[in-house]
Amino acid sequence: MAFELPPLRYAYGALEPEIDAQTVEIHYSKHHATYLKNLNTALEKAPQFFDMKLEDILSDLSKVPEEIRTAVRNNAGGVYNHNLYFANLTPDKGTKPSGNLAAQIDKAFGGFDNFKAEFEKAALGRFGSGYGFLSVNNPGRLLIHSTANQDCPLSEGNYPLLVVDVWEHAYYLHYQNRRAEYLTNIWNVIDWKEVEKRFDSYKNK
Ligand code: MN
């Protein structure tokens, strides 16, 4: 069965003023939807992958036939990264990490403010299009990193907990060239409960 677009859990305008309604609408209904459509089209040549989880496909791209591997890398990555991006945003403003995740962030980065500063640096420093991530690496440690284009941390052996999209389509209508301001403001709409859920589900894998 073809992959589907998960429904957005909030209205297009619900993240304002941090992210404007038009940006969310175009980002979700056009960009995200196009990655999904292109993924499904590519997989028609290898329909056995329709029965797999995106997570498993992206964790081992070498299993994808070479003819469609680049298309799958870009579009499965596009779908997965955007699924995560929209899922870890919320109109419930100002949540913060708590519990074990908060403790691990303090331990790895010396506090939440330092974590944010390091994350912003990584996302701001991504030249061209890509993402900033908080992931868990193979020995189970928290890691701040960025990827180019639609590359997914899963393909590098890391499990993403939080993503911020820094493609211009994610912020340009409202922030124009001011990526740093978008990054500063986005913290207010990050759903830390969701990030924590992913952290806990990773530990139970
Ligand atoms: Mn995007």
mmCIF file with all atom_site columns, C-alpha atoms and ligand atoms in Angstrom:
data_model
loop_
_atom_site.group_PDB
_atom_site.id
_atom_site.type_symbol
_atom_site.label_atom_id
_atom_site.label_alt_id
_atom_site.label_comp_id
_atom_site.label_asym_id
_atom_site.label_entity_id
_atom_site.label_seq_id
_atom_site.pdbx_PDB_ins_code
_atom_site.Cartn_x
_atom_site.Cartn_y
_atom_site.Cartn_z
_atom_site.occupancy
_atom_site.B_iso_or_equiv
_atom_site.pdbx_formal_charge
_atom_site.auth_seq_id
_atom_site.auth_comp_id
_atom_site.auth_asym_id
_atom_site.auth_atom_id
_atom_site.pdbx_PDB_model_num
ATOM   1   C  CA . MET A 1 1   ? 0.000  0.000  0.000   1.00 0.00 ? 1   MET A CA 1
ATOM   2   C  CA . ALA A 1 2   ? 1.244  3.460  -0.860  1.00 0.00 ? 2   ALA A CA 1
ATOM   3   C  CA . PHE A 1 3   ? 2.635  5.675  1.879   1.00 0.00 ? 3   PHE A CA 1
ATOM   4   C  CA . GLU A 1 4   ? 0.266  8.350  3.154   1.00 0.00 ? 4   GLU A CA 1
ATOM   5   C  CA . LEU A 1 5   ? 0.563  11.877 4.479   1.00 0.00 ? 5   LEU A CA 1
ATOM   6   C  CA . PRO A 1 6   ? -0.058 11.918 8.255   1.00 0.00 ? 6   PRO A CA 1
ATOM   7   C  CA . PRO A 1 7   ? -2.687 14.510 9.153   1.00 0.00 ? 7   PRO A CA 1
ATOM   8   C  CA . LEU A 1 8   ? -1.462 17.790 10.605  1.00 0.00 ? 8   LEU A CA 1
ATOM   9   C  CA . ARG A 1 9   ? -2.488 17.922 14.275  1.00 0.00 ? 9   ARG A CA 1
ATOM   10  C  CA . TYR A 1 10  ? -3.093 21.705 14.264  1.00 0.00 ? 10  TYR A CA 1
ATOM   11  C  CA . ALA A 1 11  ? -4.514 24.404 11.986  1.00 0.00 ? 11  ALA A CA 1
ATOM   12  C  CA . TYR A 1 12  ? -2.176 26.117 9.507   1.00 0.00 ? 12  TYR A CA 1
ATOM   13  C  CA . GLY A 1 13  ? -2.315 29.343 11.529  1.00 0.00 ? 13  GLY A CA 1
ATOM   14  C  CA . ALA A 1 14  ? -1.889 27.718 14.952  1.00 0.00 ? 14  ALA A CA 1
ATOM   15  C  CA . LEU A 1 15  ? 1.880  28.255 15.115  1.00 0.00 ? 15  LEU A CA 1
ATOM   16  C  CA . GLU A 1 16  ? 1.708  32.015 14.543  1.00 0.00 ? 16  GLU A CA 1
ATOM   17  C  CA . PRO A 1 17  ? 3.505  34.284 15.044  1.00 0.00 ? 17  PRO A CA 1
ATOM   18  C  CA . GLU A 1 18  ? 6.566  31.978 15.148  1.00 0.00 ? 18  GLU A CA 1
ATOM   19  C  CA . ILE A 1 19  ? 5.621  30.255 11.876  1.00 0.00 ? 19  ILE A CA 1
ATOM   20  C  CA . ASP A 1 20  ? 3.024  31.929 9.658   1.00 0.00 ? 20  ASP A CA 1
ATOM   21  C  CA . ALA A 1 21  ? -0.079 30.173 8.309   1.00 0.00 ? 21  ALA A CA 1
ATOM   22  C  CA . GLN A 1 22  ? 0.871  30.451 4.646   1.00 0.00 ? 22  GLN A CA 1
ATOM   23  C  CA . THR A 1 23  ? 4.275  28.897 5.242   1.00 0.00 ? 23  THR A CA 1
ATOM   24  C  CA . VAL A 1 24  ? 2.767  25.954 7.143   1.00 0.00 ? 24  VAL A CA 1
ATOM   25  C  CA . GLU A 1 25  ? 0.101  25.461 4.464   1.00 0.00 ? 25  GLU A CA 1
ATOM   26  C  CA . ILE A 1 26  ? 2.511  25.475 1.519   1.00 0.00 ? 26  ILE A CA 1
ATOM   27  C  CA . HIS A 1 27  ? 5.134  23.481 3.423   1.00 0.00 ? 27  HIS A CA 1
ATOM   28  C  CA . TYR A 1 28  ? 2.696  20.727 4.413   1.00 0.00 ? 28  TYR A CA 1
ATOM   29  C  CA . SER A 1 29  ? 0.247  20.597 1.511   1.00 0.00 ? 29  SER A CA 1
ATOM   30  C  CA . LYS A 1 30  ? 2.751  21.226 -1.310  1.00 0.00 ? 30  LYS A CA 1
ATOM   31  C  CA . HIS A 1 31  ? 6.338  20.427 -0.312  1.00 0.00 ? 31  HIS A CA 1
ATOM   32  C  CA . HIS A 1 32  ? 5.642  17.539 2.063   1.00 0.00 ? 32  HIS A CA 1
ATOM   33  C  CA . ALA A 1 33  ? 2.923  16.158 -0.217  1.00 0.00 ? 33  ALA A CA 1
ATOM   34  C  CA . THR A 1 34  ? 5.288  16.259 -3.191  1.00 0.00 ? 34  THR A CA 1
ATOM   35  C  CA . TYR A 1 35  ? 7.979  14.221 -1.406  1.00 0.00 ? 35  TYR A CA 1
ATOM   36  C  CA . LEU A 1 36  ? 5.291  11.688 -0.597  1.00 0.00 ? 36  LEU A CA 1
ATOM   37  C  CA . LYS A 1 37  ? 4.017  11.537 -4.175  1.00 0.00 ? 37  LYS A CA 1
ATOM   38  C  CA . ASN A 1 38  ? 7.549  11.177 -5.567  1.00 0.00 ? 38  ASN A CA 1
ATOM   39  C  CA . LEU A 1 39  ? 8.369  8.441  -3.058  1.00 0.00 ? 39  LEU A CA 1
ATOM   40  C  CA . ASN A 1 40  ? 5.289  6.440  -4.024  1.00 0.00 ? 40  ASN A CA 1
ATOM   41  C  CA . THR A 1 41  ? 6.080  6.888  -7.718  1.00 0.00 ? 41  THR A CA 1
ATOM   42  C  CA . ALA A 1 42  ? 9.689  5.730  -7.241  1.00 0.00 ? 42  ALA A CA 1
ATOM   43  C  CA . LEU A 1 43  ? 8.612  2.662  -5.241  1.00 0.00 ? 43  LEU A CA 1
ATOM   44  C  CA . GLU A 1 44  ? 6.285  1.464  -7.985  1.00 0.00 ? 44  GLU A CA 1
ATOM   45  C  CA . LYS A 1 45  ? 9.475  -0.036 -9.439  1.00 0.00 ? 45  LYS A CA 1
ATOM   46  C  CA . ALA A 1 46  ? 10.133 -1.976 -6.213  1.00 0.00 ? 46  ALA A CA 1
ATOM   47  C  CA . PRO A 1 47  ? 6.696  -2.406 -4.607  1.00 0.00 ? 47  PRO A CA 1
ATOM   48  C  CA . GLN A 1 48  ? 7.983  -4.775 -1.908  1.00 0.00 ? 48  GLN A CA 1
ATOM   49  C  CA . PHE A 1 49  ? 9.160  -1.616 -0.092  1.00 0.00 ? 49  PHE A CA 1
ATOM   50  C  CA . PHE A 1 50  ? 5.559  -0.472 0.348   1.00 0.00 ? 50  PHE A CA 1
ATOM   51  C  CA . ASP A 1 51  ? 5.309  -3.121 3.079   1.00 0.00 ? 51  ASP A CA 1
ATOM   52  C  CA . MET A 1 52  ? 8.292  -1.765 4.982   1.00 0.00 ? 52  MET A CA 1
ATOM   53  C  CA . LYS A 1 53  ? 8.536  1.033  7.519   1.00 0.00 ? 53  LYS A CA 1
ATOM   54  C  CA . LEU A 1 54  ? 10.187 4.224  6.283   1.00 0.00 ? 54  LEU A CA 1
ATOM   55  C  CA . GLU A 1 55  ? 12.508 3.897  9.262   1.00 0.00 ? 55  GLU A CA 1
ATOM   56  C  CA . ASP A 1 56  ? 13.749 0.509  8.032   1.00 0.00 ? 56  ASP A CA 1
ATOM   57  C  CA . ILE A 1 57  ? 14.140 1.645  4.420   1.00 0.00 ? 57  ILE A CA 1
ATOM   58  C  CA . LEU A 1 58  ? 16.180 4.679  5.453   1.00 0.00 ? 58  LEU A CA 1
ATOM   59  C  CA . SER A 1 59  ? 18.321 2.708  7.874   1.00 0.00 ? 59  SER A CA 1
ATOM   60  C  CA . ASP A 1 60  ? 19.684 0.616  5.022   1.00 0.00 ? 60  ASP A CA 1
ATOM   61  C  CA . LEU A 1 61  ? 19.468 2.325  1.656   1.00 0.00 ? 61  LEU A CA 1
ATOM   62  C  CA . SER A 1 62  ? 21.852 -0.231 0.156   1.00 0.00 ? 62  SER A CA 1
ATOM   63  C  CA . LYS A 1 63  ? 18.887 -2.635 -0.013  1.00 0.00 ? 63  LYS A CA 1
ATOM   64  C  CA . VAL A 1 64  ? 17.077 -0.283 -2.397  1.00 0.00 ? 64  VAL A CA 1
ATOM   65  C  CA . PRO A 1 65  ? 17.695 -1.062 -6.081  1.00 0.00 ? 65  PRO A CA 1
ATOM   66  C  CA . GLU A 1 66  ? 20.338 1.275  -7.470  1.00 0.00 ? 66  GLU A CA 1
ATOM   67  C  CA . GLU A 1 67  ? 18.039 2.567  -10.184 1.00 0.00 ? 67  GLU A CA 1
ATOM   68  C  CA . ILE A 1 68  ? 15.758 4.242  -7.622  1.00 0.00 ? 68  ILE A CA 1
ATOM   69  C  CA . ARG A 1 69  ? 18.148 4.637  -4.684  1.00 0.00 ? 69  ARG A CA 1
ATOM   70  C  CA . THR A 1 70  ? 18.734 8.379  -5.093  1.00 0.00 ? 70  THR A CA 1
ATOM   71  C  CA . ALA A 1 71  ? 15.015 9.035  -5.543  1.00 0.00 ? 71  ALA A CA 1
ATOM   72  C  CA . VAL A 1 72  ? 14.242 6.990  -2.430  1.00 0.00 ? 72  VAL A CA 1
ATOM   73  C  CA . ARG A 1 73  ? 17.014 8.623  -0.400  1.00 0.00 ? 73  ARG A CA 1
ATOM   74  C  CA . ASN A 1 74  ? 15.685 12.091 -1.280  1.00 0.00 ? 74  ASN A CA 1
ATOM   75  C  CA . ASN A 1 75  ? 11.979 11.392 -1.073  1.00 0.00 ? 75  ASN A CA 1
ATOM   76  C  CA . ALA A 1 76  ? 11.772 8.834  1.751   1.00 0.00 ? 76  ALA A CA 1
ATOM   77  C  CA . GLY A 1 77  ? 14.102 11.184 3.632   1.00 0.00 ? 77  GLY A CA 1
ATOM   78  C  CA . GLY A 1 78  ? 11.845 14.081 2.669   1.00 0.00 ? 78  GLY A CA 1
ATOM   79  C  CA . VAL A 1 79  ? 8.742  12.302 3.939   1.00 0.00 ? 79  VAL A CA 1
ATOM   80  C  CA . TYR A 1 80  ? 10.330 11.030 7.166   1.00 0.00 ? 80  TYR A CA 1
ATOM   81  C  CA . ASN A 1 81  ? 12.043 14.316 8.041   1.00 0.00 ? 81  ASN A CA 1
ATOM   82  C  CA . HIS A 1 82  ? 8.863  16.298 7.390   1.00 0.00 ? 82  HIS A CA 1
ATOM   83  C  CA . ASN A 1 83  ? 6.715  13.812 9.338   1.00 0.00 ? 83  ASN A CA 1
ATOM   84  C  CA . LEU A 1 84  ? 9.021  14.415 12.264  1.00 0.00 ? 84  LEU A CA 1
ATOM   85  C  CA . TYR A 1 85  ? 9.214  18.186 11.763  1.00 0.00 ? 85  TYR A CA 1
ATOM   86  C  CA . PHE A 1 86  ? 5.445  18.696 11.755  1.00 0.00 ? 86  PHE A CA 1
ATOM   87  C  CA . ALA A 1 87  ? 5.001  16.219 14.623  1.00 0.00 ? 87  ALA A CA 1
ATOM   88  C  CA . ASN A 1 88  ? 7.448  18.028 16.861  1.00 0.00 ? 88  ASN A CA 1
ATOM   89  C  CA . LEU A 1 89  ? 5.786  21.419 16.471  1.00 0.00 ? 89  LEU A CA 1
ATOM   90  C  CA . THR A 1 90  ? 2.838  22.450 18.639  1.00 0.00 ? 90  THR A CA 1
ATOM   91  C  CA . PRO A 1 91  ? 0.563  25.421 19.271  1.00 0.00 ? 91  PRO A CA 1
ATOM   92  C  CA . ASP A 1 92  ? 1.049  24.656 22.985  1.00 0.00 ? 92  ASP A CA 1
ATOM   93  C  CA . LYS A 1 93  ? 3.723  27.322 23.386  1.00 0.00 ? 93  LYS A CA 1
ATOM   94  C  CA . GLY A 1 94  ? 6.757  27.268 25.601  1.00 0.00 ? 94  GLY A CA 1
ATOM   95  C  CA . THR A 1 95  ? 7.105  23.598 26.576  1.00 0.00 ? 95  THR A CA 1
ATOM   96  C  CA . LYS A 1 96  ? 10.502 22.514 27.920  1.00 0.00 ? 96  LYS A CA 1
ATOM   97  C  CA . PRO A 1 97  ? 12.290 19.179 28.195  1.00 0.00 ? 97  PRO A CA 1
ATOM   98  C  CA . SER A 1 98  ? 11.596 17.326 31.428  1.00 0.00 ? 98  SER A CA 1
ATOM   99  C  CA . GLY A 1 99  ? 12.402 14.039 33.110  1.00 0.00 ? 99  GLY A CA 1
ATOM   100 C  CA . ASN A 1 100 ? 15.232 11.866 31.882  1.00 0.00 ? 100 ASN A CA 1
ATOM   101 C  CA . LEU A 1 101 ? 15.517 13.753 28.582  1.00 0.00 ? 101 LEU A CA 1
ATOM   102 C  CA . ALA A 1 102 ? 16.127 17.031 30.431  1.00 0.00 ? 102 ALA A CA 1
ATOM   103 C  CA . ALA A 1 103 ? 18.746 15.300 32.592  1.00 0.00 ? 103 ALA A CA 1
ATOM   104 C  CA . GLN A 1 104 ? 20.480 13.855 29.524  1.00 0.00 ? 104 GLN A CA 1
ATOM   105 C  CA . ILE A 1 105 ? 20.457 17.266 27.779  1.00 0.00 ? 105 ILE A CA 1
ATOM   106 C  CA . ASP A 1 106 ? 22.019 18.850 30.868  1.00 0.00 ? 106 ASP A CA 1
ATOM   107 C  CA . LYS A 1 107 ? 24.631 16.119 31.002  1.00 0.00 ? 107 LYS A CA 1
ATOM   108 C  CA . ALA A 1 108 ? 25.511 16.199 27.301  1.00 0.00 ? 108 ALA A CA 1
ATOM   109 C  CA . PHE A 1 109 ? 25.386 19.944 26.659  1.00 0.00 ? 109 PHE A CA 1
ATOM   110 C  CA . GLY A 1 110 ? 25.709 21.652 30.042  1.00 0.00 ? 110 GLY A CA 1
ATOM   111 C  CA . GLY A 1 111 ? 22.119 22.880 30.286  1.00 0.00 ? 111 GLY A CA 1
ATOM   112 C  CA . PHE A 1 112 ? 19.143 23.702 28.101  1.00 0.00 ? 112 PHE A CA 1
ATOM   113 C  CA . ASP A 1 113 ? 20.373 27.167 27.102  1.00 0.00 ? 113 ASP A CA 1
ATOM   114 C  CA . ASN A 1 114 ? 23.715 25.765 25.956  1.00 0.00 ? 114 ASN A CA 1
ATOM   115 C  CA . PHE A 1 115 ? 21.896 23.020 24.098  1.00 0.00 ? 115 PHE A CA 1
ATOM   116 C  CA . LYS A 1 116 ? 19.784 25.597 22.236  1.00 0.00 ? 116 LYS A CA 1
ATOM   117 C  CA . ALA A 1 117 ? 22.826 27.699 21.374  1.00 0.00 ? 117 ALA A CA 1
ATOM   118 C  CA . GLU A 1 118 ? 24.686 24.666 20.005  1.00 0.00 ? 118 GLU A CA 1
ATOM   119 C  CA . PHE A 1 119 ? 21.674 23.491 18.060  1.00 0.00 ? 119 PHE A CA 1
ATOM   120 C  CA . GLU A 1 120 ? 21.156 26.943 16.519  1.00 0.00 ? 120 GLU A CA 1
ATOM   121 C  CA . LYS A 1 121 ? 24.830 27.052 15.564  1.00 0.00 ? 121 LYS A CA 1
ATOM   122 C  CA . ALA A 1 122 ? 24.603 23.685 13.792  1.00 0.00 ? 122 ALA A CA 1
ATOM   123 C  CA . ALA A 1 123 ? 21.386 24.605 11.976  1.00 0.00 ? 123 ALA A CA 1
ATOM   124 C  CA . LEU A 1 124 ? 22.610 28.068 11.046  1.00 0.00 ? 124 LEU A CA 1
ATOM   125 C  CA . GLY A 1 125 ? 25.891 26.649 9.798   1.00 0.00 ? 125 GLY A CA 1
ATOM   126 C  CA . ARG A 1 126 ? 24.220 24.212 7.417   1.00 0.00 ? 126 ARG A CA 1
ATOM   127 C  CA . PHE A 1 127 ? 25.214 25.705 4.065   1.00 0.00 ? 127 PHE A CA 1
ATOM   128 C  CA . GLY A 1 128 ? 22.348 25.640 1.581   1.00 0.00 ? 128 GLY A CA 1
ATOM   129 C  CA . SER A 1 129 ? 19.385 23.400 2.348   1.00 0.00 ? 129 SER A CA 1
ATOM   130 C  CA . GLY A 1 130 ? 19.089 20.867 5.128   1.00 0.00 ? 130 GLY A CA 1
ATOM   131 C  CA . TYR A 1 131 ? 18.182 20.271 8.752   1.00 0.00 ? 131 TYR A CA 1
ATOM   132 C  CA . GLY A 1 132 ? 19.337 20.626 12.312  1.00 0.00 ? 132 GLY A CA 1
ATOM   133 C  CA . PHE A 1 133 ? 18.832 17.531 14.475  1.00 0.00 ? 133 PHE A CA 1
ATOM   134 C  CA . LEU A 1 134 ? 18.962 16.315 18.018  1.00 0.00 ? 134 LEU A CA 1
ATOM   135 C  CA . SER A 1 135 ? 19.573 12.582 17.666  1.00 0.00 ? 135 SER A CA 1
ATOM   136 C  CA . VAL A 1 136 ? 20.683 9.589  19.672  1.00 0.00 ? 136 VAL A CA 1
ATOM   137 C  CA . ASN A 1 137 ? 23.854 8.025  18.308  1.00 0.00 ? 137 ASN A CA 1
ATOM   138 C  CA . ASN A 1 138 ? 24.852 4.407  18.338  1.00 0.00 ? 138 ASN A CA 1
ATOM   139 C  CA . PRO A 1 139 ? 26.280 4.195  21.854  1.00 0.00 ? 139 PRO A CA 1
ATOM   140 C  CA . GLY A 1 140 ? 23.057 5.918  23.001  1.00 0.00 ? 140 GLY A CA 1
ATOM   141 C  CA . ARG A 1 141 ? 24.395 9.435  23.495  1.00 0.00 ? 141 ARG A CA 1
ATOM   142 C  CA . LEU A 1 142 ? 22.624 12.651 22.536  1.00 0.00 ? 142 LEU A CA 1
ATOM   143 C  CA . LEU A 1 143 ? 24.069 14.335 19.498  1.00 0.00 ? 143 LEU A CA 1
ATOM   144 C  CA . ILE A 1 144 ? 23.469 17.701 17.802  1.00 0.00 ? 144 ILE A CA 1
ATOM   145 C  CA . HIS A 1 145 ? 24.159 17.594 14.085  1.00 0.00 ? 145 HIS A CA 1
ATOM   146 C  CA . SER A 1 146 ? 22.905 18.712 10.721  1.00 0.00 ? 146 SER A CA 1
ATOM   147 C  CA . THR A 1 147 ? 22.271 16.976 7.419   1.00 0.00 ? 147 THR A CA 1
ATOM   148 C  CA . ALA A 1 148 ? 22.205 18.288 3.856   1.00 0.00 ? 148 ALA A CA 1
ATOM   149 C  CA . ASN A 1 149 ? 19.260 18.173 1.479   1.00 0.00 ? 149 ASN A CA 1
ATOM   150 C  CA . GLN A 1 150 ? 16.794 15.472 2.636   1.00 0.00 ? 150 GLN A CA 1
ATOM   151 C  CA . ASP A 1 151 ? 19.359 13.156 4.211   1.00 0.00 ? 151 ASP A CA 1
ATOM   152 C  CA . CYS A 1 152 ? 18.005 11.365 7.244   1.00 0.00 ? 152 CYS A CA 1
ATOM   153 C  CA . PRO A 1 153 ? 20.051 10.621 10.403  1.00 0.00 ? 153 PRO A CA 1
ATOM   154 C  CA . LEU A 1 154 ? 18.812 7.013  10.230  1.00 0.00 ? 154 LEU A CA 1
ATOM   155 C  CA . SER A 1 155 ? 20.982 6.490  7.150   1.00 0.00 ? 155 SER A CA 1
ATOM   156 C  CA . GLU A 1 156 ? 23.996 7.557  9.231   1.00 0.00 ? 156 GLU A CA 1
ATOM   157 C  CA . GLY A 1 157 ? 23.160 5.255  12.136  1.00 0.00 ? 157 GLY A CA 1
ATOM   158 C  CA . ASN A 1 158 ? 21.604 7.965  14.315  1.00 0.00 ? 158 ASN A CA 1
ATOM   159 C  CA . TYR A 1 159 ? 18.032 8.043  15.616  1.00 0.00 ? 159 TYR A CA 1
ATOM   160 C  CA . PRO A 1 160 ? 16.475 11.522 15.307  1.00 0.00 ? 160 PRO A CA 1
ATOM   161 C  CA . LEU A 1 161 ? 14.478 12.924 18.227  1.00 0.00 ? 161 LEU A CA 1
ATOM   162 C  CA . LEU A 1 162 ? 13.972 16.519 17.084  1.00 0.00 ? 162 LEU A CA 1
ATOM   163 C  CA . VAL A 1 163 ? 14.370 18.176 13.704  1.00 0.00 ? 163 VAL A CA 1
ATOM   164 C  CA . VAL A 1 164 ? 14.284 21.765 12.535  1.00 0.00 ? 164 VAL A CA 1
ATOM   165 C  CA . ASP A 1 165 ? 13.904 22.286 8.803   1.00 0.00 ? 165 ASP A CA 1
ATOM   166 C  CA . VAL A 1 166 ? 16.238 25.013 7.537   1.00 0.00 ? 166 VAL A CA 1
ATOM   167 C  CA . TRP A 1 167 ? 15.317 24.839 3.875   1.00 0.00 ? 167 TRP A CA 1
ATOM   168 C  CA . GLU A 1 168 ? 14.311 28.352 2.818   1.00 0.00 ? 168 GLU A CA 1
ATOM   169 C  CA . HIS A 1 169 ? 10.773 27.094 2.134   1.00 0.00 ? 169 HIS A CA 1
ATOM   170 C  CA . ALA A 1 170 ? 10.427 26.578 5.909   1.00 0.00 ? 170 ALA A CA 1
ATOM   171 C  CA . TYR A 1 171 ? 10.870 30.254 6.802   1.00 0.00 ? 171 TYR A CA 1
ATOM   172 C  CA . TYR A 1 172 ? 11.426 32.550 3.824   1.00 0.00 ? 172 TYR A CA 1
ATOM   173 C  CA . LEU A 1 173 ? 7.915  34.043 3.474   1.00 0.00 ? 173 LEU A CA 1
ATOM   174 C  CA . HIS A 1 174 ? 8.027  35.448 6.990   1.00 0.00 ? 174 HIS A CA 1
ATOM   175 C  CA . TYR A 1 175 ? 11.725 35.679 7.837   1.00 0.00 ? 175 TYR A CA 1
ATOM   176 C  CA . GLN A 1 176 ? 13.267 36.124 4.370   1.00 0.00 ? 176 GLN A CA 1
ATOM   177 C  CA . ASN A 1 177 ? 17.038 35.694 4.821   1.00 0.00 ? 177 ASN A CA 1
ATOM   178 C  CA . ARG A 1 178 ? 16.832 35.765 8.647   1.00 0.00 ? 178 ARG A CA 1
ATOM   179 C  CA . ARG A 1 179 ? 17.375 32.067 9.377   1.00 0.00 ? 179 ARG A CA 1
ATOM   180 C  CA . ALA A 1 180 ? 18.855 32.897 12.791  1.00 0.00 ? 180 ALA A CA 1
ATOM   181 C  CA . GLU A 1 181 ? 15.653 34.657 13.868  1.00 0.00 ? 181 GLU A CA 1
ATOM   182 C  CA . TYR A 1 182 ? 13.536 31.722 12.705  1.00 0.00 ? 182 TYR A CA 1
ATOM   183 C  CA . LEU A 1 183 ? 15.744 29.426 14.782  1.00 0.00 ? 183 LEU A CA 1
ATOM   184 C  CA . THR A 1 184 ? 15.519 31.607 17.885  1.00 0.00 ? 184 THR A CA 1
ATOM   185 C  CA . ASN A 1 185 ? 11.731 31.804 17.616  1.00 0.00 ? 185 ASN A CA 1
ATOM   186 C  CA . ILE A 1 186 ? 11.008 28.193 16.777  1.00 0.00 ? 186 ILE A CA 1
ATOM   187 C  CA . TRP A 1 187 ? 11.873 27.009 20.320  1.00 0.00 ? 187 TRP A CA 1
ATOM   188 C  CA . ASN A 1 188 ? 8.555  28.473 21.466  1.00 0.00 ? 188 ASN A CA 1
ATOM   189 C  CA . VAL A 1 189 ? 6.594  26.004 19.306  1.00 0.00 ? 189 VAL A CA 1
ATOM   190 C  CA . ILE A 1 190 ? 8.712  22.870 19.826  1.00 0.00 ? 190 ILE A CA 1
ATOM   191 C  CA . ASP A 1 191 ? 6.693  20.038 21.367  1.00 0.00 ? 191 ASP A CA 1
ATOM   192 C  CA . TRP A 1 192 ? 9.077  18.727 24.027  1.00 0.00 ? 192 TRP A CA 1
ATOM   193 C  CA . LYS A 1 193 ? 6.509  16.163 25.173  1.00 0.00 ? 193 LYS A CA 1
ATOM   194 C  CA . GLU A 1 194 ? 6.707  14.637 21.708  1.00 0.00 ? 194 GLU A CA 1
ATOM   195 C  CA . VAL A 1 195 ? 10.518 14.702 21.711  1.00 0.00 ? 195 VAL A CA 1
ATOM   196 C  CA . GLU A 1 196 ? 10.502 13.014 25.095  1.00 0.00 ? 196 GLU A CA 1
ATOM   197 C  CA . LYS A 1 197 ? 8.115  10.327 23.816  1.00 0.00 ? 197 LYS A CA 1
ATOM   198 C  CA . ARG A 1 198 ? 10.544 9.541  21.005  1.00 0.00 ? 198 ARG A CA 1
ATOM   199 C  CA . PHE A 1 199 ? 13.433 9.438  23.441  1.00 0.00 ? 199 PHE A CA 1
ATOM   200 C  CA . ASP A 1 200 ? 11.567 6.961  25.640  1.00 0.00 ? 200 ASP A CA 1
ATOM   201 C  CA . SER A 1 201 ? 10.469 4.831  22.688  1.00 0.00 ? 201 SER A CA 1
ATOM   202 C  CA . TYR A 1 202 ? 14.086 4.695  21.482  1.00 0.00 ? 202 TYR A CA 1
ATOM   203 C  CA . LYS A 1 203 ? 15.237 3.421  24.851  1.00 0.00 ? 203 LYS A CA 1
ATOM   204 C  CA . ASN A 1 204 ? 12.634 0.654  24.695  1.00 0.00 ? 204 ASN A CA 1
ATOM   205 C  CA . LYS A 1 205 ? 13.650 -0.508 21.226  1.00 0.00 ? 205 LYS A CA 1
HETATM 206 MN MN . MN  B 2 .   ? 10.725 21.353 4.338   1.00 0.00 ? 1   MN  B MN 1
#
